[in-house]
Short mmCIF file of C-alpha atoms in Angstrom, two decimals:
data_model
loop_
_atom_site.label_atom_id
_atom_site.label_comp_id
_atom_site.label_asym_id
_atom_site.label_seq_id
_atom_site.Cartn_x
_atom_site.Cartn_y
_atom_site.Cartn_z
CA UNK A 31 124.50 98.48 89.41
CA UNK A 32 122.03 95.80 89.60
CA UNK A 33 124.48 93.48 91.14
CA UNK A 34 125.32 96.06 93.97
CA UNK A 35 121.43 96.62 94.18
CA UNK A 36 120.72 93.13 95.18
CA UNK A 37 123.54 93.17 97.97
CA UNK A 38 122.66 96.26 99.55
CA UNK A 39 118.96 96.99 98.97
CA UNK A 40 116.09 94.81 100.60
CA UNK A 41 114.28 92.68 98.70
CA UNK A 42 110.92 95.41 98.05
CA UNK A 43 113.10 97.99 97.35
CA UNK A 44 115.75 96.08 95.06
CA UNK A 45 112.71 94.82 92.75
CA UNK A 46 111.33 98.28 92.17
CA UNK A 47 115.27 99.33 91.63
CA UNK A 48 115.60 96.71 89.22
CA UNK A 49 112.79 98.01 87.29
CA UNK A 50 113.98 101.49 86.50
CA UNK A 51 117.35 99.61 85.82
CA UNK A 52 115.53 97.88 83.26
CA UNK A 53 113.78 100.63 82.14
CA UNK A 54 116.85 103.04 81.65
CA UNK A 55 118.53 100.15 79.14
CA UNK A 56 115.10 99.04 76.75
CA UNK A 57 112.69 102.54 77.33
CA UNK A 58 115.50 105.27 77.62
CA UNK A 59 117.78 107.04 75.11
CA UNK A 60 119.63 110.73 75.50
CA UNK A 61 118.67 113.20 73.39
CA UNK A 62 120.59 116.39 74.02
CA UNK A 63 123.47 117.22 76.45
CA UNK A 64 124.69 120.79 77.24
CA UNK A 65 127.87 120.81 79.24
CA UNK A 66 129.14 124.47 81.65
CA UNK A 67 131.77 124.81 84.45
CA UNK A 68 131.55 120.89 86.36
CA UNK A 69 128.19 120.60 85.39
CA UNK A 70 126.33 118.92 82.46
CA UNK A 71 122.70 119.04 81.65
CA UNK A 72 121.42 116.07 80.04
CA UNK A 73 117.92 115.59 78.86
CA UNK A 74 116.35 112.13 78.30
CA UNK A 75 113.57 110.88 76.64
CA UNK A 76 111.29 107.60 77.94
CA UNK A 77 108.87 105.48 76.40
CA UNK A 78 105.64 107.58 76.89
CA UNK A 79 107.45 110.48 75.21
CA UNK A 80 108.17 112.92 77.72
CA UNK A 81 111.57 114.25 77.94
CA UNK A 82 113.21 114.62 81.41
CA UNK A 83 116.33 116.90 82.79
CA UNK A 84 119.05 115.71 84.20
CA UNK A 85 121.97 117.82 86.06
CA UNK A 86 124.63 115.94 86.64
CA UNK A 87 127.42 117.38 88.62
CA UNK A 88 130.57 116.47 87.89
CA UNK A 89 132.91 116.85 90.69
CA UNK A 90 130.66 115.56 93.17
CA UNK A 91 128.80 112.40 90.57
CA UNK A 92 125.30 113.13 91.70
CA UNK A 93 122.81 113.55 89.62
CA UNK A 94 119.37 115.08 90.11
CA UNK A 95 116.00 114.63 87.55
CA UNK A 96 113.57 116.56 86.96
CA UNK A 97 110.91 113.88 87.80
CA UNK A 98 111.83 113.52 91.18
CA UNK A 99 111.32 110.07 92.29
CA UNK A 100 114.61 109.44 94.26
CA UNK A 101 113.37 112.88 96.47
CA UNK A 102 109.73 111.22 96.64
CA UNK A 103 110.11 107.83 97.26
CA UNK A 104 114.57 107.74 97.44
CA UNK A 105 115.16 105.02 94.72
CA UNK A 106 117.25 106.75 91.50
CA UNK A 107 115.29 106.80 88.39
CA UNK A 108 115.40 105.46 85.68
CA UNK A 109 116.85 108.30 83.78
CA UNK A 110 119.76 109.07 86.45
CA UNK A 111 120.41 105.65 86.13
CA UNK A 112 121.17 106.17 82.23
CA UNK A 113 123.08 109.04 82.69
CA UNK A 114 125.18 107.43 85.09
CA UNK A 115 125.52 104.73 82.25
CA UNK A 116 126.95 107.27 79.49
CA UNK A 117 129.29 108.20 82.94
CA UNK A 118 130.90 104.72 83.10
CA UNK A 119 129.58 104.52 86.41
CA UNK A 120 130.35 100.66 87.30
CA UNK A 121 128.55 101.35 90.19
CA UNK A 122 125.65 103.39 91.96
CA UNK A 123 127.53 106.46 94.56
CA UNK A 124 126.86 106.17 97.58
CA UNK A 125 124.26 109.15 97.78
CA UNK A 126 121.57 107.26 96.16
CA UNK A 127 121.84 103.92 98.77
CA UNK A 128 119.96 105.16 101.74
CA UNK A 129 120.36 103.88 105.08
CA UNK A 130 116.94 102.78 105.39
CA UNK A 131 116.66 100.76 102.46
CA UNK A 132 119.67 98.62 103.37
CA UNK A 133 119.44 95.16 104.64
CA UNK A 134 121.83 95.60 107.29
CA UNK A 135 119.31 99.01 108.85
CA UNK A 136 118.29 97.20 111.84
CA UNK A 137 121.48 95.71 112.70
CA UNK A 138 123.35 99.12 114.08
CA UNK A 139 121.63 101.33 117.24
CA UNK A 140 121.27 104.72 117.28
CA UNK A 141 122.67 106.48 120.70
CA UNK A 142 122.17 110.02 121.93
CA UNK A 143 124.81 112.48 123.23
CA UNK A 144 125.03 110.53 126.27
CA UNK A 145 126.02 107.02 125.07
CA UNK A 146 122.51 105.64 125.47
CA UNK A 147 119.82 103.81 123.14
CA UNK A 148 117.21 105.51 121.47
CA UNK A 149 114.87 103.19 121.72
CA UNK A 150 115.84 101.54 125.18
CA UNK A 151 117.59 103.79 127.83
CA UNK A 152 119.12 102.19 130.60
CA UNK A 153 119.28 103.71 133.87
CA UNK A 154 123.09 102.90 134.52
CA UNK A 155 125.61 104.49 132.60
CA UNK A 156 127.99 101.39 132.58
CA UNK A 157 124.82 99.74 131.30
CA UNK A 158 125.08 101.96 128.62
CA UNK A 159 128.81 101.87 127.82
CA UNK A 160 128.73 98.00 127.83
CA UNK A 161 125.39 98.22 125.41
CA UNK A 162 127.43 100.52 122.75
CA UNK A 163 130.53 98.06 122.70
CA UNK A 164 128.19 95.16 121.71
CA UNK A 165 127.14 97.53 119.10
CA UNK A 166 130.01 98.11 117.95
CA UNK A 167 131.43 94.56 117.82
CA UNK A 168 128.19 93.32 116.07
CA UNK A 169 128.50 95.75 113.42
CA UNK A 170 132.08 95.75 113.01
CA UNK A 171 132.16 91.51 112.69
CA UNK A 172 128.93 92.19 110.14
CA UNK A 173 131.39 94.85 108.27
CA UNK A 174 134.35 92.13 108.15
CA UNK A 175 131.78 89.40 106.64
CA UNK A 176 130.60 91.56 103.36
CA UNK A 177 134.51 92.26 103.17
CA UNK A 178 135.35 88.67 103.02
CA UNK A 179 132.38 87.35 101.73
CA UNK A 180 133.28 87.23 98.14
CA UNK A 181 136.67 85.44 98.63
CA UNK A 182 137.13 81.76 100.48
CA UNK A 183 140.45 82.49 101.27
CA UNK A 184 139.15 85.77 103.00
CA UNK A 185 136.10 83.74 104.69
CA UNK A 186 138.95 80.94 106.27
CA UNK A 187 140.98 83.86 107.40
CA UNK A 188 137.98 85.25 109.30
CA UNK A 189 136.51 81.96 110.44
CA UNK A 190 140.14 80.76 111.85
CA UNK A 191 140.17 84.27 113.20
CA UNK A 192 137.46 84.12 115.19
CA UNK A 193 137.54 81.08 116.62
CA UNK A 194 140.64 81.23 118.14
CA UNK A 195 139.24 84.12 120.37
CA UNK A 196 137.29 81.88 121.87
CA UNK A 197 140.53 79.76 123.90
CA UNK A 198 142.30 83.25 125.52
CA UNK A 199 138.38 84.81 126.32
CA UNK A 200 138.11 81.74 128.44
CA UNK A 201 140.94 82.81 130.57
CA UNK A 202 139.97 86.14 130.78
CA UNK A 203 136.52 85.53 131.92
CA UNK A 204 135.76 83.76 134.62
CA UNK A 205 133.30 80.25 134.34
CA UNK A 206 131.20 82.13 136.96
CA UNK A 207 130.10 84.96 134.99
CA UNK A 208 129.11 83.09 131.57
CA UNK A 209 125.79 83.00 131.24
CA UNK A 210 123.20 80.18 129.33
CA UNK A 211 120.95 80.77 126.39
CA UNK A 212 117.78 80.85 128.25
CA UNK A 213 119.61 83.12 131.26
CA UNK A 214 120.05 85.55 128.28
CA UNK A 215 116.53 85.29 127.01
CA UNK A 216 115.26 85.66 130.38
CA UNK A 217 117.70 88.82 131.07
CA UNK A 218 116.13 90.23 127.81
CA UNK A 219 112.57 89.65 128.50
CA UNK A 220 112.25 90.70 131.83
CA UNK A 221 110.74 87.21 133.08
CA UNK A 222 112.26 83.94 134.14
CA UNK A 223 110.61 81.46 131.68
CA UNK A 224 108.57 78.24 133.12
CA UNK A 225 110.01 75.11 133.38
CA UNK A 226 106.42 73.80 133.12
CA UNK A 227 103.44 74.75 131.05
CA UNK A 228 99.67 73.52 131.68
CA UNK A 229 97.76 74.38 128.61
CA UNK A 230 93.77 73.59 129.03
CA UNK A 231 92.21 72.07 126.34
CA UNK A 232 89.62 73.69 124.85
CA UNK A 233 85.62 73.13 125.50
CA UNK A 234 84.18 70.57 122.82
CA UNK A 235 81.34 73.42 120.98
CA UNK A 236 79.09 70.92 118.45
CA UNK A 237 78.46 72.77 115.73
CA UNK A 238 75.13 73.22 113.82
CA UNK A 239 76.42 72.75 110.55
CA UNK A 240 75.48 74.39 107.27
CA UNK A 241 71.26 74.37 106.41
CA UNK A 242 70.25 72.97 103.42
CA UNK A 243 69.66 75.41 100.47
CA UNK A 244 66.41 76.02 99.55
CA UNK A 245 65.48 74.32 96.47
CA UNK A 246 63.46 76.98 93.63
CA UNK A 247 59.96 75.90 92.02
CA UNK A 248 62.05 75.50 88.77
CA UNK A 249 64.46 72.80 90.29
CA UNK A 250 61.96 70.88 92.20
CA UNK A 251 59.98 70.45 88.93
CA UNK A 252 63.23 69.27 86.93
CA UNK A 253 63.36 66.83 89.14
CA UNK A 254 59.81 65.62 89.42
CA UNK A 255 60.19 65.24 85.45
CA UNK A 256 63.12 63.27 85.56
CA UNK A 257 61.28 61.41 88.04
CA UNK A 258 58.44 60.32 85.96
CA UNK A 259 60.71 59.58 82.64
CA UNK A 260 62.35 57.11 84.45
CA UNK A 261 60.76 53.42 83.43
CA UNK A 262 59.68 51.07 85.88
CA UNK A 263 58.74 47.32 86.06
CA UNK A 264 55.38 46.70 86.25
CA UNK A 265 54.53 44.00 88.05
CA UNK A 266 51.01 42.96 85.86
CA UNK A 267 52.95 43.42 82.51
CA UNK A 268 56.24 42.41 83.46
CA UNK A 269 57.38 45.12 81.37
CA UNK A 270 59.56 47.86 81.83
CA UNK A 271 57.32 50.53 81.06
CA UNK A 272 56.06 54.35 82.01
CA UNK A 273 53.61 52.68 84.40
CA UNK A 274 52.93 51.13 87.11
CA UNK A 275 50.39 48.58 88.67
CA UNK A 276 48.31 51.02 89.69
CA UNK A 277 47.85 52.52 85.77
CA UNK A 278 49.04 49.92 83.74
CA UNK A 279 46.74 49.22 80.25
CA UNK A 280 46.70 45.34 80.56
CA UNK A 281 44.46 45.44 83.96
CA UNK A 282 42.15 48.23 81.99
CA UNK A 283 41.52 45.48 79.46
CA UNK A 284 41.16 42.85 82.19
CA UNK A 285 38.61 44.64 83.65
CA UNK A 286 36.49 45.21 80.14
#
């Protein structure tokens, strides 16, 4: 299950999958199990002590808890998970892998009753019909790669496949009607895109720069002590003392 987890659910939603998986195998153990006509009623008990109800059906493999975090948030929990476990379920059902959890979401469109996007309705039909093929292709070429993903000799198959398409499509279509890269960007966006781009460089601002902190009555007379503890040479002594010239002992006594 964790396996499958990390191929089919994004990357948010597999690590808060992988959790419960964890969960269900160190925090979870099955207490009772009462068993009726296809359906068995399993009650588990987690870490924190409360016991939860599970009713599993049997013909159709889903199972729904009384906690109800798959319905809140749709990721199974952790005690479905276990009860799946005492099932022999290899695998999670397809029930609990929602479509918009899935890595490969974005990749397919969604059309109405008429053939046409959702979320970008052309005004042509053929537009349209020519839109859903693409569709189609790109999903069913995505569907072939997780097929053969898993097997080289399935991936050369596919890749020798493909590219001999390419030599018979040539003949088919016409040199005229291929179209660049940056044609197809430009079809997409609407706009042709500029050959040339002047960019002006921006105005030189001098900054003022950060203000010196303001220094507290403490700090200022640290430093003034420091000051006066360092010795000096005094130039009537010739001694490195706490004095100078100005105070120094030896001119005192000169001037007795």
């Amino acid at each position: 299950m964790e396996k499958q987890g990390s191929e089919v659910f994004t990357y948010e939603v597999f690590v808060k999958f992988q959790q419960q998986v964890m969960a269900a195998i160190d925090n979870c153990c099955v207490q009772g199990m009462t068993q009726g006509e296809g359906l068995k009623i399993v009650t588990v008990r987690g870490a924190s002590g409360k016991v939860r109800e599970v009713r599993y059906d049997m013909t159709t493999m889903i199972a729904n808890c009384s906690c109800k975090l798959f319905e809140s948030i749709g990721i199974p929990c952790r005690h479905i998970i276990q009860v799946l476990r005492t099932e022999n379920h290899a695998e999670l059902p397809d029930y609990y892998i929602m479509k918009r959890w899935q890595k490969r979401c974005k990749r397919e469109s969604v059309y109405d009753e008429k053939g046409n996007l959702l979320e970008d309705k052309p005004t042509d039909s053929s537009d349209a019909a020519t839109r859903k093929k693409i569709s189609t292709i790109r999903n069913k070429i995505e569907d072939l790669i997780q097929k053969s993903k898993h097997s080289d000799e399935g991936m050369n198959f596919l890749s020798s496949s493909v590219l001999n398409i390419e030599a018979p499509l040539d003949q088919i279509v016409p040199a005229a009607t291929k179209h660049t890269r940056q044609e197809e960007c430009e079809a997409f966006i609407g706009c042709n895109i500029p050959t040339e781009v002047h960019i002006h460089p921006p105005t030189d601002v001098r900054t003022v720069g950060r203000c010196k902190r303001i220094k507290r009555g403490k700090e200022t007379k640290k430093e003034k002590e420091v000051k006066e503890k360092v010795p000096r040479l005094c130039k009537t002594c010739k001694k490195l003392e706490f004095h100078d010239t100005r105070n120094c002992p030896s001119k005192k006594g000169q001037g007795k």
